[in-house]
Amino acid sequence: MYPNLISRMTAVVVILAILVASCGGTATQATTSSKLAVGIVLPTKEEARWLQDEARFRDALTAAGYDVEILFSQGSSAKEKENVESLIAKGNKVLIICPQEGTAAAAAVEEARRAGIKVISYDRLITNSDAVDYYVTFDSLAVGKAQAQYLVGKASGTANPLYLYAGATSDSNAFLYFEGAWGVLQPKIADGTLVIKNSSEAVALQGRSTLSREEMSRIMGQITTNWDVNTAKTLAQANLAAVSAADKGNVFLLAPNDGTARAIADTFAADQQVTAYVVTGQDAEKASIQYILDGKQSMTVLKDVRTLVADAIEASVAYLEGRTPPQTSTYHNGKIEVPARPSAVISVDRTNVKQVVIDSGYWPASDFTGLP
Ligand code: BGC
């Protein structure tokens, strides 16, 4: 994983240097910072996940001597469209965009396409549009699988209470996370190890090892956090209020990401009848790494944003040079098969957090207390 990341990042710096040289400069002149004809649009500053991406883009592009414009949509598809239009007006040739909502972004990227811009869907897939050239992503099914494997690995005996939570239904990733998790949890629900406590739709479908999108939608409609910590907290409170003491005790919590994991964990921890909990997450947010060190969150999934950023930059440079970026698979977005390059993810808990998150240079040790 790390040699792979280093080689991808090195390739990006070398390619950027060649680009500068071919534009009449030299690689060393790049350090004076010139403008790359690439615009970046990210969903919101309100979630640490997207601030990670912003910082990693700035690190990578500054190291290569480039200045780039990064705009945030602040949770609004209308603002997102304005952002795209302003980047079109500035003459960008490539758009790297993580949509706030997959389908709502279609109109904006179609406008970019009409202006001759290459569109790279970043982390989240833009759906129901043919104006998507490329998708850089993590293996989202693997994220859900890793979360569920963690829960299953900690559950012994029978009748362990299981509470399910999901991401926003406007985000195709949320379906992949849930699908990956369901495939691992379902056999353990079927054999009685785990018992679903907070979704009648999931209970109705618990005999089924695979679910259609429509079936997942029915379940997710009951357990969605909408990727929002307050929604997650309110839902967890409502779930706890609706069950008896026998449904609590030592509980298993499928939380879709770190922000919602901390909200759900805090809510369960505050319930006197909850004696212990295992809770999942993803994103390796600093606050969740500290929660893991403090024993308040059980695990997270590291999706090394440096890899995603390197892939997005490499793809942008390929387009600027008239080449096609490397493709290892495709994702159907409801209209077309989008060429993609998914990256691997790593399951992290107390036992490997130092090695995977600190020793790898992902976050500095000085940002945490209680490291092993
Ligand atoms: C991303 C996650 C993130 C979530 C909420 C998903 O599309 O893949 O990393 O936690 O959105 O922003």
Tab-separated table of C-alpha atoms and ligand atoms in Angstrom:
chain	number	residue	atom	x	y	z
A	1	MET	CA	0.000	0.000	0.000
A	2	TYR	CA	2.639	2.566	1.000
A	3	PRO	CA	5.104	1.767	-1.802
A	4	ASN	CA	2.113	1.971	-4.137
A	5	LEU	CA	1.125	5.377	-2.737
A	6	ILE	CA	4.688	6.674	-2.964
A	7	SER	CA	4.990	5.539	-6.580
A	8	ARG	CA	1.665	7.195	-7.471
A	9	MET	CA	2.671	10.460	-5.792
A	10	THR	CA	6.125	10.396	-7.355
A	11	ALA	CA	4.555	9.821	-10.764
A	12	VAL	CA	2.310	12.833	-10.250
A	13	VAL	CA	5.188	15.138	-9.298
A	14	VAL	CA	7.280	13.923	-12.243
A	15	ILE	CA	4.409	14.374	-14.696
A	16	LEU	CA	3.645	17.849	-13.375
A	17	ALA	CA	7.314	18.774	-13.696
A	18	ILE	CA	7.351	17.552	-17.310
A	19	LEU	CA	4.232	19.592	-18.013
A	20	VAL	CA	5.868	22.743	-16.660
A	21	ALA	CA	9.029	22.075	-18.667
A	22	SER	CA	7.010	21.506	-21.833
A	23	CYS	CA	5.288	24.843	-21.247
A	24	GLY	CA	8.638	26.604	-21.628
A	25	GLY	CA	9.695	26.583	-17.982
A	26	THR	CA	11.842	24.201	-16.023
A	27	ALA	CA	10.806	21.866	-13.262
A	28	THR	CA	12.484	24.056	-10.656
A	29	GLN	CA	10.575	27.100	-11.822
A	30	ALA	CA	7.434	25.256	-10.816
A	31	THR	CA	8.164	26.132	-7.197
A	32	THR	CA	7.199	29.739	-7.939
A	33	SER	CA	3.639	28.480	-8.282
A	34	SER	CA	1.690	28.660	-11.498
A	35	LYS	CA	-1.944	27.898	-12.193
A	36	LEU	CA	-2.980	24.383	-13.213
A	37	ALA	CA	-6.063	24.436	-15.422
A	38	VAL	CA	-7.900	22.195	-12.974
A	39	GLY	CA	-10.738	23.241	-10.667
A	40	ILE	CA	-11.818	21.277	-7.608
A	41	VAL	CA	-15.277	21.286	-6.017
A	42	LEU	CA	-15.825	19.560	-2.649
A	43	PRO	CA	-19.145	19.056	-0.803
A	44	THR	CA	-18.792	20.866	2.535
A	45	LYS	CA	-16.362	22.325	5.041
A	46	GLU	CA	-18.620	21.146	7.851
A	47	GLU	CA	-17.236	17.585	7.779
A	48	ALA	CA	-13.622	16.834	8.660
A	49	ARG	CA	-13.475	14.283	5.852
A	50	TRP	CA	-13.571	16.962	3.120
A	51	LEU	CA	-11.119	19.223	4.940
A	52	GLN	CA	-8.750	16.260	4.776
A	53	ASP	CA	-9.165	16.171	1.006
A	54	GLU	CA	-8.636	19.916	0.707
A	55	ALA	CA	-5.430	19.760	2.748
A	56	ARG	CA	-4.082	16.764	0.813
A	57	PHE	CA	-4.797	18.474	-2.530
A	58	ARG	CA	-2.983	21.602	-1.342
A	59	ASP	CA	-0.029	19.538	-0.071
A	60	ALA	CA	0.307	17.630	-3.350
A	61	LEU	CA	-0.102	20.623	-5.630
A	62	THR	CA	2.050	22.984	-3.594
A	63	ALA	CA	4.829	20.380	-3.590
A	64	ALA	CA	4.628	20.356	-7.379
A	65	GLY	CA	4.589	24.170	-7.514
A	66	TYR	CA	0.958	24.605	-8.480
A	67	ASP	CA	-1.790	26.829	-7.355
A	68	VAL	CA	-5.283	25.471	-7.710
A	69	GLU	CA	-8.758	26.660	-6.896
A	70	ILE	CA	-10.732	24.559	-4.409
A	71	LEU	CA	-14.375	25.517	-3.887
A	72	PHE	CA	-16.840	24.153	-1.314
A	73	SER	CA	-20.538	23.673	-1.994
A	74	GLN	CA	-21.572	23.860	1.673
A	75	GLY	CA	-24.138	21.109	1.379
A	76	SER	CA	-26.028	22.825	-1.442
A	77	SER	CA	-26.396	21.517	-4.989
A	78	ALA	CA	-27.295	25.062	-6.122
A	79	LYS	CA	-24.027	26.406	-4.701
A	80	GLU	CA	-22.237	23.473	-6.324
A	81	LYS	CA	-23.600	24.486	-9.724
A	82	GLU	CA	-22.467	28.078	-9.163
A	83	ASN	CA	-19.007	26.768	-8.251
A	84	VAL	CA	-18.806	24.724	-11.437
A	85	GLU	CA	-19.970	27.691	-13.508
A	86	SER	CA	-17.320	29.945	-11.985
A	87	LEU	CA	-14.615	27.377	-12.800
A	88	ILE	CA	-15.916	27.105	-16.376
A	89	ALA	CA	-15.819	30.909	-16.665
A	90	LYS	CA	-12.188	30.896	-15.514
A	91	GLY	CA	-11.215	28.593	-18.379
A	92	ASN	CA	-10.417	25.411	-16.434
A	93	LYS	CA	-9.903	22.347	-18.616
A	94	VAL	CA	-10.508	19.667	-15.999
A	95	LEU	CA	-13.085	19.562	-13.195
A	96	ILE	CA	-12.534	17.343	-10.151
A	97	ILE	CA	-15.860	17.231	-8.343
A	98	CYS	CA	-17.230	15.392	-5.336
A	99	PRO	CA	-20.993	15.891	-5.618
A	100	GLN	CA	-23.119	16.885	-2.680
A	101	GLU	CA	-25.860	14.691	-4.186
A	102	GLY	CA	-25.032	12.277	-7.006
A	103	THR	CA	-27.982	12.973	-9.285
A	104	ALA	CA	-28.367	16.677	-8.544
A	105	ALA	CA	-24.827	17.274	-9.844
A	106	ALA	CA	-25.702	15.998	-13.323
A	107	ALA	CA	-26.829	19.391	-14.673
A	108	ALA	CA	-23.622	21.099	-13.515
A	109	VAL	CA	-21.283	18.550	-15.073
A	110	GLU	CA	-23.276	18.529	-18.289
A	111	GLU	CA	-22.657	22.260	-18.504
A	112	ALA	CA	-18.942	21.617	-17.970
A	113	ARG	CA	-18.953	18.940	-20.656
A	114	ARG	CA	-20.572	21.373	-23.129
A	115	ALA	CA	-17.721	23.783	-22.364
A	116	GLY	CA	-15.222	21.082	-23.357
A	117	ILE	CA	-14.132	20.296	-19.798
A	118	LYS	CA	-13.160	16.787	-18.658
A	119	VAL	CA	-15.116	15.724	-15.594
A	120	ILE	CA	-13.571	13.575	-12.854
A	121	SER	CA	-16.044	12.338	-10.249
A	122	TYR	CA	-14.163	12.317	-6.952
A	123	ASP	CA	-14.980	9.800	-4.184
A	124	ARG	CA	-18.748	10.035	-4.808
A	125	LEU	CA	-20.192	9.055	-8.180
A	126	ILE	CA	-22.224	11.516	-10.232
A	127	THR	CA	-25.259	9.517	-11.271
A	128	ASN	CA	-27.678	9.501	-14.222
A	129	SER	CA	-25.425	11.515	-16.493
A	130	ASP	CA	-23.172	10.633	-19.410
A	131	ALA	CA	-21.001	13.711	-18.739
A	132	VAL	CA	-18.639	11.868	-16.373
A	133	ASP	CA	-15.256	10.966	-17.862
A	134	TYR	CA	-13.599	9.208	-14.949
A	135	TYR	CA	-14.184	8.157	-11.348
A	136	VAL	CA	-11.488	8.104	-8.653
A	137	THR	CA	-12.720	6.216	-5.628
A	138	PHE	CA	-11.986	3.787	-2.853
A	139	ASP	CA	-13.330	0.267	-2.850
A	140	SER	CA	-16.557	1.151	-1.044
A	141	LEU	CA	-17.887	-2.407	-0.842
A	142	ALA	CA	-14.673	-3.276	1.000
A	143	VAL	CA	-15.331	-0.448	3.484
A	144	GLY	CA	-18.731	-1.902	4.419
A	145	LYS	CA	-17.275	-5.410	4.583
A	146	ALA	CA	-14.487	-4.266	6.914
A	147	GLN	CA	-16.994	-2.578	9.223
A	148	ALA	CA	-19.206	-5.666	9.394
A	149	GLN	CA	-16.263	-8.036	9.786
A	150	TYR	CA	-15.200	-6.051	12.808
A	151	LEU	CA	-18.625	-6.373	14.437
A	152	VAL	CA	-18.902	-10.067	13.619
A	153	GLY	CA	-15.409	-10.714	14.956
A	154	LYS	CA	-16.374	-9.255	18.331
A	155	ALA	CA	-19.745	-11.024	18.653
A	156	SER	CA	-19.873	-14.357	20.469
A	157	GLY	CA	-22.843	-16.396	21.665
A	158	THR	CA	-26.314	-15.579	20.412
A	159	ALA	CA	-28.887	-12.774	20.436
A	160	ASN	CA	-26.425	-9.884	20.437
A	161	PRO	CA	-28.363	-6.626	19.815
A	162	LEU	CA	-27.468	-5.026	16.474
A	163	TYR	CA	-28.333	-1.443	15.524
A	164	LEU	CA	-27.866	-0.478	11.872
A	165	TYR	CA	-27.140	3.021	10.573
A	166	ALA	CA	-26.466	4.183	7.014
A	167	GLY	CA	-25.270	7.230	5.063
A	168	ALA	CA	-27.311	9.546	2.844
A	169	THR	CA	-29.518	7.854	0.270
A	170	SER	CA	-28.534	10.564	-2.254
A	171	ASP	CA	-24.970	9.156	-2.157
A	172	SER	CA	-24.312	5.969	-4.128
A	173	ASN	CA	-21.405	5.215	-1.774
A	174	ALA	CA	-23.866	4.827	1.094
A	175	PHE	CA	-25.495	1.938	-0.782
A	176	LEU	CA	-22.141	0.281	-1.428
A	177	TYR	CA	-21.152	0.590	2.242
A	178	PHE	CA	-24.456	-0.926	3.310
A	179	GLU	CA	-24.329	-3.652	0.663
A	180	GLY	CA	-20.781	-4.618	1.701
A	181	ALA	CA	-21.809	-4.733	5.361
A	182	TRP	CA	-25.049	-6.644	4.759
A	183	GLY	CA	-23.239	-9.461	2.945
A	184	VAL	CA	-21.131	-10.107	6.050
A	185	LEU	CA	-23.772	-9.425	8.719
A	186	GLN	CA	-26.670	-11.334	7.176
A	187	PRO	CA	-25.336	-14.885	7.796
A	188	LYS	CA	-24.676	-13.902	11.410
A	189	ILE	CA	-28.222	-12.565	11.703
A	190	ALA	CA	-29.593	-15.715	10.080
A	191	ASP	CA	-27.728	-17.965	12.564
A	192	GLY	CA	-28.927	-15.958	15.576
A	193	THR	CA	-25.584	-14.413	16.594
A	194	LEU	CA	-26.895	-10.893	15.953
A	195	VAL	CA	-30.459	-9.592	16.231
A	196	ILE	CA	-31.531	-6.402	14.431
A	197	LYS	CA	-33.196	-3.966	16.832
A	198	ASN	CA	-33.908	-0.796	14.888
A	199	SER	CA	-35.295	-1.563	11.430
A	200	SER	CA	-38.497	-3.486	10.716
A	201	GLU	CA	-37.610	-3.418	6.991
A	202	ALA	CA	-34.224	-5.048	7.686
A	203	VAL	CA	-35.919	-7.665	9.875
A	204	ALA	CA	-38.395	-8.387	7.067
A	205	LEU	CA	-35.483	-8.987	4.669
A	206	GLN	CA	-33.072	-10.697	7.072
A	207	GLY	CA	-33.401	-14.091	5.372
A	208	ARG	CA	-31.949	-12.699	2.154
A	209	SER	CA	-28.193	-12.777	1.599
A	210	THR	CA	-28.299	-10.194	-1.186
A	211	LEU	CA	-30.654	-7.267	-1.581
A	212	SER	CA	-31.819	-5.255	-4.566
A	213	ARG	CA	-31.257	-1.520	-4.574
A	214	GLU	CA	-34.948	-1.015	-3.936
A	215	GLU	CA	-34.804	-3.332	-0.896
A	216	MET	CA	-31.749	-1.524	0.434
A	217	SER	CA	-33.577	1.788	-0.063
A	218	ARG	CA	-36.429	0.524	2.101
A	219	ILE	CA	-34.057	-0.366	4.928
A	220	MET	CA	-31.918	2.736	4.524
A	221	GLY	CA	-35.019	4.911	4.650
A	222	GLN	CA	-35.381	3.796	8.282
A	223	ILE	CA	-31.746	3.962	9.327
A	224	THR	CA	-30.268	6.870	7.363
A	225	THR	CA	-28.182	9.467	9.167
A	226	ASN	CA	-28.108	11.566	6.018
A	227	TRP	CA	-24.359	11.813	6.837
A	228	ASP	CA	-25.363	14.288	9.516
A	229	VAL	CA	-24.243	14.011	13.155
A	230	ASN	CA	-27.388	15.584	14.584
A	231	THR	CA	-29.638	13.278	12.580
A	232	ALA	CA	-27.508	10.347	13.749
A	233	LYS	CA	-27.835	11.399	17.373
A	234	THR	CA	-31.603	11.946	17.178
A	235	LEU	CA	-32.119	8.618	15.420
A	236	ALA	CA	-30.004	6.744	17.978
A	237	GLN	CA	-31.973	8.390	20.797
A	238	ALA	CA	-35.266	7.410	19.173
A	239	ASN	CA	-34.033	3.842	18.656
A	240	LEU	CA	-32.989	3.532	22.297
A	241	ALA	CA	-36.280	4.979	23.500
A	242	ALA	CA	-38.218	2.419	21.441
A	243	VAL	CA	-36.594	-0.721	22.882
A	244	SER	CA	-36.511	-2.428	26.273
A	245	ALA	CA	-33.569	-3.045	28.601
A	246	ALA	CA	-33.287	-6.563	27.165
A	247	ASP	CA	-32.464	-5.053	23.770
A	248	LYS	CA	-29.505	-3.131	25.185
A	249	GLY	CA	-26.639	-4.496	27.314
A	250	ASN	CA	-23.653	-5.262	25.100
A	251	VAL	CA	-24.624	-3.758	21.726
A	252	PHE	CA	-23.213	-3.814	18.184
A	253	LEU	CA	-23.465	-0.619	16.173
A	254	LEU	CA	-22.946	-0.390	12.414
A	255	ALA	CA	-22.160	3.321	12.047
A	256	PRO	CA	-21.387	4.414	8.487
A	257	ASN	CA	-18.615	6.976	9.083
A	258	ASP	CA	-16.578	8.617	11.807
A	259	GLY	CA	-18.718	11.717	12.343
A	260	THR	CA	-21.889	9.682	12.801
A	261	ALA	CA	-19.978	6.996	14.762
A	262	ARG	CA	-18.972	9.494	17.449
A	263	ALA	CA	-22.524	10.844	17.690
A	264	ILE	CA	-24.058	7.351	17.855
A	265	ALA	CA	-21.402	6.073	20.287
A	266	ASP	CA	-21.914	9.033	22.638
A	267	THR	CA	-25.669	8.487	22.581
A	268	PHE	CA	-25.408	4.785	23.383
A	269	ALA	CA	-22.744	5.436	26.023
A	270	ALA	CA	-25.122	7.837	27.782
A	271	ASP	CA	-27.797	5.138	28.157
A	272	GLN	CA	-27.601	3.480	31.598
A	273	GLN	CA	-28.835	0.180	30.185
A	274	VAL	CA	-26.044	-0.032	27.620
A	275	THR	CA	-23.168	-1.818	29.356
A	276	ALA	CA	-20.733	-1.988	26.417
A	277	TYR	CA	-20.719	-1.301	22.701
A	278	VAL	CA	-18.734	-2.039	19.562
A	279	VAL	CA	-19.039	0.717	16.946
A	280	THR	CA	-17.654	1.056	13.435
A	281	GLY	CA	-16.627	4.124	11.427
A	282	GLN	CA	-14.609	5.216	8.407
A	283	ASP	CA	-12.364	8.103	7.318
A	284	ALA	CA	-9.673	8.016	10.051
A	285	GLU	CA	-10.714	11.494	11.150
A	286	LYS	CA	-8.432	12.853	13.855
A	287	ALA	CA	-11.286	13.060	16.368
A	288	SER	CA	-12.084	9.395	15.765
A	289	ILE	CA	-8.463	8.307	16.056
A	290	GLN	CA	-8.492	9.955	19.483
A	291	TYR	CA	-11.832	8.217	20.252
A	292	ILE	CA	-10.216	4.890	19.339
A	293	LEU	CA	-7.253	5.643	21.590
A	294	ASP	CA	-9.671	6.586	24.383
A	295	GLY	CA	-11.753	3.408	23.907
A	296	LYS	CA	-14.839	5.353	22.786
A	297	GLN	CA	-14.897	4.185	19.130
A	298	SER	CA	-13.907	0.619	18.232
A	299	MET	CA	-12.622	0.943	14.695
A	300	THR	CA	-12.392	3.107	11.614
A	301	VAL	CA	-11.506	2.426	8.000
A	302	LEU	CA	-8.516	4.318	6.660
A	303	LYS	CA	-9.115	5.489	3.127
A	304	ASP	CA	-5.772	7.123	2.408
A	305	VAL	CA	-6.877	10.401	0.870
A	306	ARG	CA	-3.324	10.982	-0.395
A	307	THR	CA	-3.874	8.107	-2.849
A	308	LEU	CA	-7.194	9.508	-4.068
A	309	VAL	CA	-5.667	12.955	-4.536
A	310	ALA	CA	-2.676	11.495	-6.403
A	311	ASP	CA	-5.037	9.531	-8.675
A	312	ALA	CA	-7.174	12.610	-9.373
A	313	ILE	CA	-4.145	14.733	-10.221
A	314	GLU	CA	-2.643	12.003	-12.372
A	315	ALA	CA	-5.919	11.695	-14.291
A	316	SER	CA	-6.133	15.488	-14.702
A	317	VAL	CA	-2.620	15.644	-16.105
A	318	ALA	CA	-3.424	12.800	-18.504
A	319	TYR	CA	-6.391	14.789	-19.815
A	320	LEU	CA	-4.362	18.007	-20.071
A	321	GLU	CA	-1.859	16.081	-22.189
A	322	GLY	CA	-4.572	14.509	-24.335
A	323	ARG	CA	-4.108	11.029	-22.837
A	324	THR	CA	-6.595	8.698	-21.117
A	325	PRO	CA	-6.028	7.924	-17.413
A	326	PRO	CA	-5.512	4.317	-16.248
A	327	GLN	CA	-8.671	2.300	-15.688
A	328	THR	CA	-8.968	-0.855	-13.597
A	329	SER	CA	-12.746	-1.170	-13.458
A	330	THR	CA	-16.008	0.594	-14.247
A	331	TYR	CA	-18.992	1.766	-12.187
A	332	HIS	CA	-22.459	1.996	-13.689
A	333	ASN	CA	-23.909	5.405	-12.846
A	334	GLY	CA	-27.433	4.730	-14.054
A	335	LYS	CA	-26.595	5.896	-17.556
A	336	ILE	CA	-23.077	4.827	-18.514
A	337	GLU	CA	-20.207	2.636	-17.332
A	338	VAL	CA	-17.766	5.158	-15.880
A	339	PRO	CA	-14.076	4.184	-16.144
A	340	ALA	CA	-12.622	4.021	-12.626
A	341	ARG	CA	-9.644	3.169	-10.500
A	342	PRO	CA	-10.716	2.048	-7.006
A	343	SER	CA	-8.147	2.070	-4.190
A	344	ALA	CA	-7.709	-0.315	-1.274
A	345	VAL	CA	-8.771	0.488	2.290
A	346	ILE	CA	-7.431	-0.591	5.703
A	347	SER	CA	-9.364	-1.568	8.833
A	348	VAL	CA	-7.967	0.229	11.900
A	349	ASP	CA	-8.463	-0.340	15.619
A	350	ARG	CA	-6.401	0.148	18.777
A	351	THR	CA	-4.113	-2.730	17.873
A	352	ASN	CA	-2.806	-1.304	14.585
A	353	VAL	CA	-3.612	2.414	14.820
A	354	LYS	CA	-0.031	3.439	15.563
A	355	GLN	CA	1.426	1.482	12.666
A	356	VAL	CA	-1.256	2.306	10.084
A	357	VAL	CA	-2.140	5.891	10.928
A	358	ILE	CA	0.905	7.354	12.697
A	359	ASP	CA	3.939	5.437	11.425
A	360	SER	CA	2.651	5.760	7.845
A	361	GLY	CA	2.753	9.549	8.226
A	362	TYR	CA	-1.011	9.909	7.782
A	363	TRP	CA	-1.387	11.938	10.998
A	364	PRO	CA	1.394	13.162	13.314
A	365	ALA	CA	1.745	11.493	16.724
A	366	SER	CA	1.786	14.912	18.374
A	367	ASP	CA	-1.911	15.389	17.538
A	368	PHE	CA	-2.944	12.572	19.894
A	369	THR	CA	-2.739	11.476	23.501
A	370	GLY	CA	-2.517	7.895	24.788
A	371	LEU	CA	-0.758	6.341	21.809
A	372	PRO	CA	0.421	2.785	22.555
B	1	BGC	C1	-17.606	9.389	1.699
B	1	BGC	C2	-17.254	9.205	3.152
B	1	BGC	C3	-17.849	10.343	3.976
B	1	BGC	C4	-19.326	10.505	3.663
B	1	BGC	C5	-19.925	11.704	4.358
B	1	BGC	C6	-19.092	9.516	1.543
B	1	BGC	O1	-19.433	9.672	0.205
B	1	BGC	O2	-17.114	8.320	0.934
B	1	BGC	O3	-15.851	9.175	3.293
B	1	BGC	O4	-17.697	10.082	5.355
B	1	BGC	O5	-19.538	10.644	2.282
B	1	BGC	O6	-19.391	12.882	3.919
